[in-house]
Short mmCIF file of C-alpha atoms and ligand atoms in Angstrom, two decimals:
data_model
loop_
_atom_site.label_atom_id
_atom_site.label_comp_id
_atom_site.label_asym_id
_atom_site.label_seq_id
_atom_site.Cartn_x
_atom_site.Cartn_y
_atom_site.Cartn_z
CA MET A 1 78.42 52.67 166.25
CA GLU A 2 77.50 56.04 167.70
CA SER A 3 74.31 57.75 166.68
CA LYS A 4 74.38 61.34 165.49
CA ASN A 5 72.74 62.39 168.74
CA SER A 6 75.28 60.79 171.04
CA ALA A 7 78.08 62.28 168.92
CA GLU A 8 76.58 65.69 169.50
CA LYS A 9 76.63 65.09 173.22
CA LEU A 10 80.33 64.27 173.28
CA PRO A 11 82.25 66.90 175.21
CA LYS A 12 84.04 69.37 172.95
CA ILE A 13 87.78 68.69 172.83
CA PRO A 14 89.53 71.78 174.13
CA PRO A 15 92.06 73.28 171.71
CA LEU A 16 95.68 72.29 172.18
CA HIS A 17 97.34 74.78 174.51
CA VAL A 18 100.86 75.92 173.63
CA VAL A 19 102.96 78.33 175.67
CA MET A 20 105.76 80.00 173.76
CA ALA A 21 108.60 81.59 175.67
CA SER A 22 110.90 84.05 173.94
CA PRO A 23 113.26 86.92 174.82
CA GLU A 24 111.77 88.96 171.94
CA ILE A 25 108.25 89.54 170.64
CA ALA A 26 107.57 92.49 168.32
CA PRO A 27 106.43 95.19 168.76
CA PHE A 28 107.27 94.88 172.47
CA ALA A 29 110.92 93.91 171.96
CA LYS A 30 112.84 93.25 168.77
CA THR A 31 116.47 93.22 167.70
CA GLY A 32 115.95 91.06 164.61
CA GLY A 33 113.86 88.37 163.01
CA LEU A 34 113.12 86.49 166.25
CA GLY A 35 110.84 89.34 167.34
CA ASP A 36 109.02 89.22 164.01
CA VAL A 37 108.52 85.46 164.17
CA LEU A 38 107.08 85.62 167.69
CA ALA A 39 104.74 88.42 166.62
CA SER A 40 103.28 86.47 163.71
CA LEU A 41 103.53 82.73 164.34
CA PRO A 42 101.31 82.75 167.47
CA ILE A 43 98.58 84.58 165.56
CA ALA A 44 98.82 82.16 162.63
CA LEU A 45 98.52 79.28 165.12
CA GLU A 46 95.54 80.90 166.79
CA GLN A 47 93.91 81.13 163.38
CA LEU A 48 94.39 77.37 163.03
CA GLY A 49 92.39 76.89 166.23
CA LEU A 50 95.17 76.43 168.80
CA ARG A 51 95.21 78.15 172.15
CA VAL A 52 98.45 80.09 172.46
CA SER A 53 100.00 81.98 175.38
CA LEU A 54 103.29 83.83 175.38
CA VAL A 55 105.91 84.67 178.00
CA MET A 56 108.71 87.22 177.81
CA PRO A 57 110.58 89.62 180.10
CA ALA A 58 109.01 93.01 180.87
CA TYR A 59 111.92 95.08 179.58
CA ARG A 60 111.93 98.86 179.84
CA SER A 61 110.78 99.03 176.18
CA VAL A 62 107.69 97.05 177.25
CA LEU A 63 106.94 99.05 180.38
CA GLN A 64 107.47 102.41 178.72
CA GLY A 65 106.24 101.56 175.23
CA GLY A 66 102.70 102.84 175.67
CA PHE A 67 101.18 99.34 175.60
CA SER A 68 98.10 98.54 177.59
CA ILE A 69 99.40 96.28 180.32
CA GLU A 70 97.59 94.80 183.31
CA ASP A 71 98.96 93.64 186.64
CA THR A 72 97.78 90.08 187.39
CA GLY A 73 98.26 90.75 191.10
CA ILE A 74 100.64 87.80 191.25
CA ASP A 75 103.98 88.35 192.95
CA PHE A 76 106.37 85.43 193.02
CA THR A 77 109.90 84.40 193.89
CA VAL A 78 112.15 81.89 192.18
CA PRO A 79 115.37 80.25 193.36
CA ILE A 80 118.60 81.80 192.13
CA SER A 81 121.65 80.25 193.73
CA ASN A 82 120.86 79.92 197.43
CA SER A 83 118.43 82.81 197.66
CA ARG A 84 115.11 83.73 196.10
CA GLU A 85 114.58 86.58 193.66
CA ALA A 86 111.26 88.40 193.36
CA GLY A 87 109.17 89.20 190.32
CA THR A 88 105.68 90.29 189.37
CA LEU A 89 103.48 88.88 186.66
CA LEU A 90 101.96 91.34 184.20
CA LYS A 91 99.90 90.56 181.16
CA THR A 92 98.53 91.96 177.96
CA LYS A 93 96.62 90.62 174.96
CA VAL A 94 97.72 90.09 171.38
CA GLY A 95 95.88 88.66 168.39
CA ARG A 96 92.29 87.61 169.08
CA ASP A 97 92.78 86.05 172.48
CA ILE A 98 96.45 85.38 173.12
CA THR A 99 97.67 86.23 176.62
CA LEU A 100 101.19 87.58 176.69
CA TYR A 101 102.63 87.16 180.19
CA LEU A 102 105.34 89.63 181.07
CA ILE A 103 107.87 88.80 183.75
CA ARG A 104 108.56 92.00 185.62
CA ALA A 105 111.76 92.13 187.64
CA ASP A 106 113.19 95.60 187.36
CA GLN A 107 116.50 94.55 188.88
CA TYR A 108 117.05 92.50 185.70
CA TYR A 109 115.05 93.99 182.85
CA ASP A 110 114.52 97.70 183.47
CA ARG A 111 117.56 98.68 181.40
CA GLU A 112 118.31 100.61 178.27
CA ASN A 113 118.76 97.48 176.11
CA PHE A 114 117.76 93.83 176.14
CA TYR A 115 121.13 92.10 176.27
CA GLY A 116 123.86 94.70 176.66
CA THR A 117 125.25 98.08 175.64
CA HIS A 118 127.68 99.07 172.88
CA GLY A 119 128.24 95.49 171.77
CA GLU A 120 129.10 94.37 175.35
CA ASP A 121 126.78 91.89 177.05
CA TYR A 122 125.42 92.74 180.48
CA LEU A 123 127.62 91.00 183.03
CA ASP A 124 124.68 89.37 184.77
CA ASN A 125 123.05 87.83 181.69
CA ALA A 126 123.41 84.33 183.12
CA GLU A 127 121.41 85.41 186.15
CA ARG A 128 118.89 87.46 184.12
CA PHE A 129 117.97 84.53 181.91
CA THR A 130 118.16 81.88 184.63
CA PHE A 131 115.55 84.00 186.38
CA PHE A 132 113.52 84.20 183.17
CA ALA A 133 113.63 80.42 182.70
CA ARG A 134 112.51 79.68 186.27
CA SER A 135 109.76 82.27 185.95
CA ILE A 136 108.45 80.68 182.73
CA LEU A 137 107.89 77.44 184.64
CA GLY A 138 106.19 79.41 187.39
CA VAL A 139 103.74 80.83 184.83
CA LEU A 140 103.08 77.35 183.42
CA LYS A 141 102.04 76.07 186.85
CA TYR A 142 98.95 78.30 186.92
CA ASP A 143 97.57 76.73 183.75
CA PRO A 144 99.66 73.77 182.54
CA PRO A 145 99.75 73.62 178.74
CA ALA A 146 100.22 70.58 176.50
CA ILE A 147 103.36 72.09 174.98
CA LEU A 148 106.11 74.42 176.10
CA HIS A 149 107.78 75.86 173.02
CA ALA A 150 110.94 77.78 173.97
CA HIS A 151 112.95 79.98 171.61
CA ASP A 152 116.71 80.62 171.67
CA TRP A 153 119.21 80.38 174.49
CA GLN A 154 117.50 82.92 176.72
CA SER A 155 114.50 80.58 177.16
CA ALA A 156 116.33 77.26 176.89
CA LEU A 157 116.87 76.60 180.59
CA ALA A 158 113.11 76.42 181.14
CA ILE A 159 113.19 73.11 179.29
CA ALA A 160 116.36 71.96 181.07
CA PHE A 161 114.94 72.75 184.54
CA LEU A 162 111.64 71.04 183.75
CA LYS A 163 113.31 67.83 182.59
CA ALA A 164 116.28 67.75 184.96
CA GLN A 165 114.28 68.62 188.10
CA PRO A 166 110.87 66.99 187.57
CA HIS A 167 110.33 66.78 191.36
CA LEU A 168 110.13 70.60 191.45
CA TYR A 169 107.51 70.70 188.73
CA LEU A 170 105.12 67.82 189.44
CA GLU A 171 102.11 69.70 188.01
CA LEU A 172 103.97 69.94 184.71
CA SER A 173 104.85 66.28 184.33
CA SER A 174 102.77 65.88 181.17
CA VAL A 175 104.09 69.01 179.43
CA LYS A 176 105.96 68.23 176.20
CA THR A 177 108.76 70.50 175.07
CA ILE A 178 109.99 71.97 171.81
CA PHE A 179 113.09 74.07 171.45
CA THR A 180 113.65 76.29 168.42
CA VAL A 181 117.11 77.43 167.38
CA HIS A 182 116.96 80.72 165.51
CA ASN A 183 120.68 81.32 165.36
CA LEU A 184 123.47 79.05 166.48
CA GLY A 185 125.85 81.99 166.63
CA TYR A 186 124.29 82.93 169.98
CA GLN A 187 124.47 80.15 172.56
CA GLY A 188 124.51 81.88 175.94
CA LEU A 189 127.99 80.80 177.02
CA PHE A 190 128.95 81.54 180.61
CA ASN A 191 131.78 80.92 183.00
CA TYR A 192 131.53 77.97 185.39
CA LEU A 193 131.52 80.53 188.21
CA ASP A 194 127.86 81.19 187.29
CA TRP A 195 126.86 77.52 187.67
CA HIS A 196 125.55 78.02 191.23
CA LEU A 197 122.85 80.36 189.87
CA LEU A 198 121.14 77.47 188.10
CA ASN A 199 120.72 75.18 191.13
CA LEU A 200 121.28 72.14 188.95
CA ASP A 201 123.08 69.07 190.14
CA GLU A 202 126.80 69.00 189.32
CA ARG A 203 126.23 65.94 187.10
CA PHE A 204 124.58 68.25 184.57
CA PHE A 205 127.80 70.20 184.18
CA THR A 206 129.22 67.50 181.92
CA PRO A 207 129.63 67.33 178.13
CA GLN A 208 126.56 65.11 177.91
CA TYR A 209 124.47 67.97 179.29
CA LEU A 210 125.21 71.70 179.68
CA GLU A 211 129.00 71.79 179.66
CA PHE A 212 130.63 73.07 176.53
CA TYR A 213 134.43 73.13 176.60
CA GLY A 214 134.53 74.15 180.25
CA LYS A 215 131.71 76.69 179.95
CA ILE A 216 127.99 76.60 180.69
CA ASN A 217 126.02 76.54 177.46
CA PHE A 218 122.39 77.60 177.96
CA LEU A 219 121.38 76.74 174.41
CA LYS A 220 122.70 73.22 174.84
CA GLY A 221 120.34 72.86 177.82
CA GLY A 222 117.47 73.26 175.34
CA LEU A 223 119.05 70.94 172.79
CA VAL A 224 119.73 67.99 175.06
CA PHE A 225 116.49 68.10 177.06
CA ALA A 226 113.78 69.11 174.56
CA ASP A 227 111.46 66.43 173.22
CA ARG A 228 111.83 67.95 169.75
CA ILE A 229 114.17 70.53 168.23
CA THR A 230 113.28 72.78 165.36
CA THR A 231 115.19 75.35 163.41
CA VAL A 232 114.01 77.93 160.94
CA SER A 233 114.71 76.42 157.52
CA PRO A 234 115.26 72.93 156.11
CA SER A 235 118.72 73.84 154.75
CA TYR A 236 119.86 75.21 158.11
CA ALA A 237 118.65 71.99 159.76
CA ASP A 238 121.09 70.15 157.48
CA GLU A 239 123.92 72.64 157.84
CA ILE A 240 124.02 72.63 161.63
CA LYS A 241 124.83 68.94 161.56
CA THR A 242 128.15 69.73 159.85
CA ALA A 243 131.41 70.76 161.51
CA GLU A 244 131.58 73.93 159.31
CA GLN A 245 128.21 75.31 160.42
CA GLY A 246 127.58 73.52 163.69
CA PHE A 247 129.36 76.07 165.93
CA GLY A 248 130.78 73.19 167.95
CA LEU A 249 127.34 71.65 168.51
CA ASP A 250 127.11 69.64 165.29
CA GLY A 251 127.66 66.42 167.26
CA VAL A 252 124.60 67.17 169.40
CA PHE A 253 122.49 67.86 166.30
CA ARG A 254 123.68 64.66 164.65
CA GLU A 255 122.83 62.70 167.77
CA ARG A 256 119.38 64.22 167.87
CA ALA A 257 118.83 64.16 164.10
CA LYS A 258 115.61 62.18 164.27
CA ASP A 259 114.06 64.77 166.59
CA LEU A 260 115.26 67.75 164.56
CA VAL A 261 113.22 69.43 161.85
CA GLY A 262 113.62 72.65 159.83
CA ILE A 263 110.45 74.70 159.43
CA LEU A 264 110.84 77.76 157.26
CA ASN A 265 109.81 81.13 158.67
CA GLY A 266 107.02 83.07 157.01
CA ALA A 267 106.47 86.74 156.26
CA ASP A 268 103.69 88.80 157.77
CA TYR A 269 102.04 90.41 154.75
CA GLU A 270 99.80 92.55 156.95
CA ILE A 271 102.90 94.46 158.01
CA TRP A 272 105.04 94.02 154.89
CA ASN A 273 102.76 94.97 152.02
CA PRO A 274 103.65 97.74 149.52
CA GLU A 275 99.95 98.31 148.81
CA THR A 276 99.14 99.37 152.36
CA ASP A 277 102.50 100.19 154.01
CA PRO A 278 101.99 103.38 156.10
CA PHE A 279 105.74 104.03 156.31
CA ILE A 280 106.44 104.51 152.59
CA CYS A 281 105.88 107.76 150.72
CA LYS A 282 103.75 106.18 147.97
CA THR A 283 102.09 102.80 148.18
CA TYR A 284 102.29 100.61 145.08
CA GLY A 285 101.46 97.18 143.75
CA LEU A 286 101.97 94.95 140.75
CA GLN A 287 99.49 96.97 138.69
CA ASN A 288 100.85 100.41 139.58
CA LEU A 289 104.58 100.29 140.05
CA TRP A 290 105.23 104.00 139.65
CA GLY A 291 104.87 104.48 143.40
CA LYS A 292 108.10 102.53 143.82
CA LYS A 293 109.89 105.09 141.65
CA SER A 294 108.73 107.98 143.88
CA CYS A 295 109.90 106.08 146.93
CA LYS A 296 113.32 105.58 145.35
CA SER A 297 113.68 109.20 144.45
CA GLU A 298 112.70 110.28 147.97
CA LEU A 299 115.16 107.86 149.56
CA GLN A 300 117.95 109.10 147.28
CA ARG A 301 117.22 112.66 148.37
CA THR A 302 117.00 111.71 152.06
CA PHE A 303 120.48 110.24 151.92
CA GLY A 304 121.94 112.96 149.69
CA LEU A 305 122.50 110.54 146.81
CA HIS A 306 122.37 111.56 143.16
CA ASP A 307 118.66 111.55 142.47
CA VAL A 308 118.73 109.73 139.12
CA PRO A 309 116.03 107.11 138.50
CA ASP A 310 118.18 104.80 136.38
CA ILE A 311 121.02 104.37 138.87
CA PRO A 312 120.65 100.91 140.40
CA LEU A 313 119.98 101.34 144.11
CA ILE A 314 121.08 98.55 146.42
CA GLY A 315 119.50 98.42 149.88
CA MET A 316 120.56 96.68 153.08
CA VAL A 317 118.73 96.49 156.42
CA SER A 318 120.69 94.34 158.78
CA ARG A 319 122.36 93.67 162.05
CA LEU A 320 126.00 94.68 161.50
CA THR A 321 127.64 91.39 162.40
CA SER A 322 130.05 89.06 160.65
CA GLN A 323 127.13 86.63 160.07
CA LYS A 324 125.68 89.08 157.59
CA GLY A 325 128.73 89.31 155.31
CA PHE A 326 129.96 92.81 156.05
CA ASP A 327 133.63 91.94 155.60
CA LEU A 328 132.81 90.73 152.09
CA LEU A 329 130.85 93.90 151.43
CA GLU A 330 133.69 96.05 152.67
CA ARG A 331 136.08 94.34 150.26
CA ALA A 332 133.59 94.61 147.38
CA MET A 333 132.64 98.29 147.88
CA ASP A 334 134.98 99.80 145.27
CA ALA A 335 134.09 97.28 142.59
CA MET A 336 130.39 97.42 143.38
CA LEU A 337 130.16 101.21 143.23
CA SER A 338 132.41 101.49 140.17
CA ARG A 339 129.65 99.64 138.34
CA GLY A 340 127.52 102.75 138.73
CA THR A 341 125.44 101.55 141.68
CA GLN A 342 124.33 103.28 144.87
CA LEU A 343 124.08 101.71 148.33
CA VAL A 344 121.82 102.58 151.25
CA LEU A 345 122.54 100.76 154.49
CA LEU A 346 120.59 100.77 157.77
CA GLY A 347 121.98 98.77 160.66
CA THR A 348 123.41 98.52 164.13
CA GLY A 349 125.66 95.94 165.71
CA ASP A 350 129.40 95.38 166.11
CA LYS A 351 131.25 98.58 166.83
CA HIS A 352 133.90 97.60 164.33
CA TYR A 353 131.41 97.49 161.43
CA GLU A 354 129.49 100.50 162.68
CA GLU A 355 132.68 102.57 162.47
CA ILE A 356 133.76 101.26 159.08
CA PHE A 357 130.40 101.79 157.42
CA ALA A 358 129.63 105.12 159.10
CA GLU A 359 132.58 106.54 157.13
CA MET A 360 131.45 105.23 153.76
CA PRO A 361 129.22 108.18 152.74
CA GLU A 362 132.22 110.49 153.04
CA ARG A 363 134.40 108.12 151.08
CA TYR A 364 131.82 107.69 148.31
CA PRO A 365 129.89 110.98 148.24
CA GLY A 366 126.56 110.86 146.42
CA LYS A 367 126.82 107.09 146.11
CA VAL A 368 126.49 105.69 149.62
CA GLY A 369 124.01 106.47 152.38
CA VAL A 370 124.40 104.92 155.83
CA LYS A 371 122.35 105.19 159.01
CA ILE A 372 123.63 103.50 162.13
CA ASP A 373 120.38 103.10 163.98
CA PHE A 374 117.47 100.76 164.62
CA ASP A 375 114.61 102.38 162.76
CA ASP A 376 111.55 100.38 161.78
CA SER A 377 110.06 103.05 159.57
CA LEU A 378 113.31 103.56 157.64
CA ALA A 379 113.63 99.78 157.23
CA HIS A 380 110.30 99.78 155.35
CA LYS A 381 111.39 102.75 153.22
CA ILE A 382 114.68 101.13 152.20
CA ILE A 383 113.07 97.80 151.39
CA ALA A 384 110.41 99.54 149.30
CA SER A 385 112.69 101.99 147.50
CA SER A 386 115.65 99.88 146.46
CA ASP A 387 115.99 97.99 143.19
CA LEU A 388 118.08 95.29 144.82
CA LEU A 389 118.40 93.95 148.38
CA LEU A 390 121.78 92.59 149.33
CA MET A 391 122.24 89.71 151.82
CA PRO A 392 125.72 88.24 151.37
CA SER A 393 125.42 86.22 154.59
CA ARG A 394 128.09 83.82 155.78
CA TYR A 395 125.25 81.82 157.24
CA GLU A 396 121.54 82.57 157.52
CA PRO A 397 119.22 80.34 159.53
CA SER A 398 116.15 81.64 157.73
CA GLY A 399 116.24 85.35 156.96
CA LEU A 400 113.09 87.42 156.77
CA THR A 401 114.41 90.54 155.08
CA GLN A 402 114.70 88.79 151.70
CA LEU A 403 111.06 87.64 152.02
CA TYR A 404 109.94 91.21 152.67
CA ALA A 405 112.05 92.49 149.76
CA LEU A 406 110.47 89.98 147.37
CA ARG A 407 107.00 91.25 148.21
CA TYR A 408 108.14 94.83 147.45
CA GLY A 409 109.61 93.84 144.07
CA THR A 410 113.08 94.55 145.46
CA ILE A 411 115.21 91.81 143.98
CA PRO A 412 117.42 89.92 146.42
CA ILE A 413 121.07 89.15 145.74
CA VAL A 414 121.92 86.49 148.30
CA ARG A 415 124.51 83.91 149.15
CA ALA A 416 123.19 80.36 148.89
CA THR A 417 123.10 79.44 152.56
CA GLY A 418 120.39 78.33 155.01
CA GLY A 419 117.03 79.96 154.51
CA LEU A 420 118.36 82.14 151.68
CA ARG A 421 118.97 78.98 149.68
CA ASP A 422 115.45 77.79 150.50
CA THR A 423 113.62 80.98 149.53
CA VAL A 424 115.37 82.71 146.62
CA ARG A 425 115.55 81.14 143.15
CA GLU A 426 118.10 82.34 140.57
CA PHE A 427 116.38 84.12 137.70
CA ASP A 428 116.77 82.34 134.39
CA PRO A 429 116.43 84.81 131.50
CA LYS A 430 115.64 81.96 129.11
CA THR A 431 112.66 80.50 130.96
CA GLY A 432 111.67 83.67 132.82
CA GLU A 433 111.60 81.73 136.08
CA GLY A 434 113.19 82.71 139.38
CA ASP A 435 113.13 85.78 141.56
CA GLY A 436 116.67 86.73 142.55
CA PHE A 437 120.40 86.31 142.10
CA ILE A 438 122.47 83.83 144.04
CA PHE A 439 126.16 83.20 144.59
CA ASN A 440 127.66 80.16 146.30
CA THR A 441 131.19 80.80 147.46
CA TYR A 442 131.73 83.44 150.10
CA ASP A 443 134.04 85.63 148.04
CA VAL A 444 134.09 88.92 146.18
CA PRO A 445 134.42 87.63 142.59
CA GLU A 446 131.39 85.34 142.86
CA PHE A 447 129.37 88.08 144.49
CA LEU A 448 130.32 90.50 141.69
CA GLN A 449 129.28 87.95 139.07
CA ALA A 450 125.84 87.74 140.67
CA LEU A 451 125.70 91.54 140.82
CA ASP A 452 126.65 91.74 137.14
CA ARG A 453 123.87 89.34 136.20
CA ALA A 454 121.44 91.54 138.12
CA LEU A 455 122.71 94.77 136.53
CA GLU A 456 122.59 93.25 133.05
CA LEU A 457 118.98 92.26 133.57
CA LEU A 458 118.06 95.64 135.00
CA ARG A 459 118.87 97.05 131.54
CA GLN A 460 116.34 94.70 129.92
CA LYS A 461 113.11 96.31 131.01
CA GLU A 462 110.72 93.54 130.00
CA LYS A 463 112.71 90.79 131.62
CA TRP A 464 113.12 92.88 134.75
CA ALA A 465 109.35 93.40 134.87
CA LYS A 466 108.87 89.62 134.72
CA LEU A 467 111.42 89.15 137.48
CA MET A 468 109.61 91.69 139.66
CA ARG A 469 106.31 89.97 139.02
CA ASN A 470 107.77 86.62 140.07
CA ALA A 471 109.16 88.20 143.23
CA MET A 472 106.00 90.04 144.20
CA THR A 473 103.81 86.98 143.77
CA ALA A 474 106.07 84.54 145.66
CA ASP A 475 104.08 83.38 148.68
CA PHE A 476 105.79 82.94 152.03
CA SER A 477 102.77 83.67 154.21
CA TRP A 478 102.77 82.10 157.66
CA GLY A 479 99.90 79.66 157.04
CA ARG A 480 101.99 76.76 155.77
CA SER A 481 104.72 77.05 158.41
CA ALA A 482 102.15 77.42 161.18
CA ARG A 483 100.52 74.19 159.93
CA SER A 484 103.87 72.41 160.24
CA TYR A 485 104.27 73.60 163.84
CA ALA A 486 100.68 72.62 164.63
CA ASP A 487 101.29 69.14 163.21
CA LEU A 488 104.40 68.81 165.31
CA TYR A 489 102.55 69.88 168.48
CA GLN A 490 99.77 67.42 167.77
CA GLN A 491 102.16 64.58 167.12
CA LEU A 492 103.89 65.33 170.37
CA ALA A 493 100.80 65.84 172.47
CA GLY A 494 98.97 62.97 170.84
CA SER A 495 95.83 65.07 170.71
CA SER A 496 93.92 66.93 168.06
CA THR A 497 93.14 70.61 167.72
P1 ADP B 501 118.17 88.49 161.80
O1 ADP B 501 117.09 87.94 162.64
O2 ADP B 501 119.34 87.59 161.66
O3 ADP B 501 118.59 89.85 162.21
P2 ADP B 501 116.16 88.54 159.67
O4 ADP B 501 116.29 88.84 158.21
O5 ADP B 501 115.48 87.28 160.02
O6 ADP B 501 117.62 88.62 160.29
O7 ADP B 501 115.32 89.66 160.39
C1 ADP B 501 115.77 90.95 160.58
C2 ADP B 501 114.60 91.81 161.03
O8 ADP B 501 115.13 92.92 161.75
C3 ADP B 501 113.82 92.39 159.88
O9 ADP B 501 112.51 92.69 160.31
C4 ADP B 501 114.58 93.69 159.61
O10 ADP B 501 113.79 94.64 158.95
C5 ADP B 501 114.89 94.12 161.03
N1 ADP B 501 116.05 94.98 161.18
C6 ADP B 501 117.35 94.63 161.18
N2 ADP B 501 118.14 95.70 161.40
C7 ADP B 501 117.31 96.75 161.54
C8 ADP B 501 117.50 98.14 161.80
N3 ADP B 501 118.71 98.66 161.96
N4 ADP B 501 116.42 98.94 161.90
C9 ADP B 501 115.17 98.41 161.75
N5 ADP B 501 114.92 97.12 161.51
C10 ADP B 501 115.97 96.29 161.40
C1 GLC B 502 117.86 84.67 163.49
C2 GLC B 502 118.47 84.42 162.14
C3 GLC B 502 117.56 84.73 160.97
C4 GLC B 502 116.13 84.28 161.25
C5 GLC B 502 115.66 84.86 162.56
C6 GLC B 502 114.23 84.44 162.90
O1 GLC B 502 118.25 85.82 164.11
O2 GLC B 502 119.70 85.07 161.97
O3 GLC B 502 118.06 84.11 159.81
O4 GLC B 502 115.28 84.69 160.19
O5 GLC B 502 116.48 84.43 163.61
O6 GLC B 502 114.08 83.04 162.92
#
């Protein structure tokens, strides 16, 4: 048995070191929830005592965003096809002591957008993210971590290269890998003509590995090679194993079922808090809800809507893609507005939806406000000011917007899918439990029934107040989810933090 003294002399176990690689980290780069997750999860993990580093591309938004960025003095090259491409390693700090490494390669990342323009992907995306993946492994070599945790298809090849070409990465032989799928609708599919860029043996261009119906599938590289796979809600982890929601990869998820886990995203209540939100015209909280009324009135005026407090205001902040249910919304517009509601929508995305919804304010004057833009400050205003938040998603891996809405007492109407199913509970007027309204089938009549339940309750002031209280006190802070990731890392690394 060890004496107290000898225990004191034991060397301190260094904290588990995790490197997360992602194409988005807010506020440096964000097109949706992925950026939010990568801004908050690392900090929550750091608070649990882990050592976290981050890697992402140094896009133009990073270089010109007014951030304080240092040059590490490290220039490097990585193999792309049969030549070598050059990059520079920059860094900055986030959280208490998290190093964010930025891969600078202006030939790839110094562009107006992250992935493409006007809904069209950049033609060299296969090369841009092959370069990113190789560079991630280059960064790891300087300070090998216990875990490489890669997010989405843009980072997936880092895991594939590490496992398929171990002879190139001998210093990293003990690194364990986790791959997180945030959205199966984006897989990084490329023509076989790009295969040479990867420098992988031809045997990996087979259905067992990266081939997907004759194409290269970057995401699949992460799925088949990672030690563990996670996705962003328990329900989505189940759904992706089915042919309906598996986007052609359900077989892979079924095969890897024992290594797959769904860990729900959290909300960052430092950023999304109606009591302190610097973007909204009046802050408010459970004890003083009148601020929410001022916000609503201001938003109605901003969008030229009839400024009447009792008109139910429905808000949406969303990427304009078919995932998010915009075809259903389009079909439901007449019926929804004829119930005396107003709609404010902020979003960008598919040209098709941008055009359709940009015309709505003219079609429904005084009732509909639309802004086709990416505007963080307006997103906060809409979420704070609306009575209801609408998310009629076809599928939703996790969803963060409904979590933010709950905290602002903005009641979500959602379709029961993925993370929406896991986070919103139908309000029961009899028991007073629940915090939103849910419909199951992806169709207009079921959606309208949910809307009618919401509108009926909005007329019953006391019950609505209870509903708002339930919503505003629901707790989706990052702590619990971060603990689940930390447990997974520890299991995998076989060490303690
Ligand atoms: P997804 O990641 O599928 O887009 P989430 O609900 O997880 O959906 O996260 C969306 C995030 O992106 C939220 O922070 C939301 O406020 C933000 N967002 C989406 N569209 C816009 C926009 N047009 N302007 C500002 N923020 C937006
Ligand atoms: C994806 C999903 C969304 C999720 C986000 C962050 O883009 O569509 O549901 O919340 O990633 O994980």
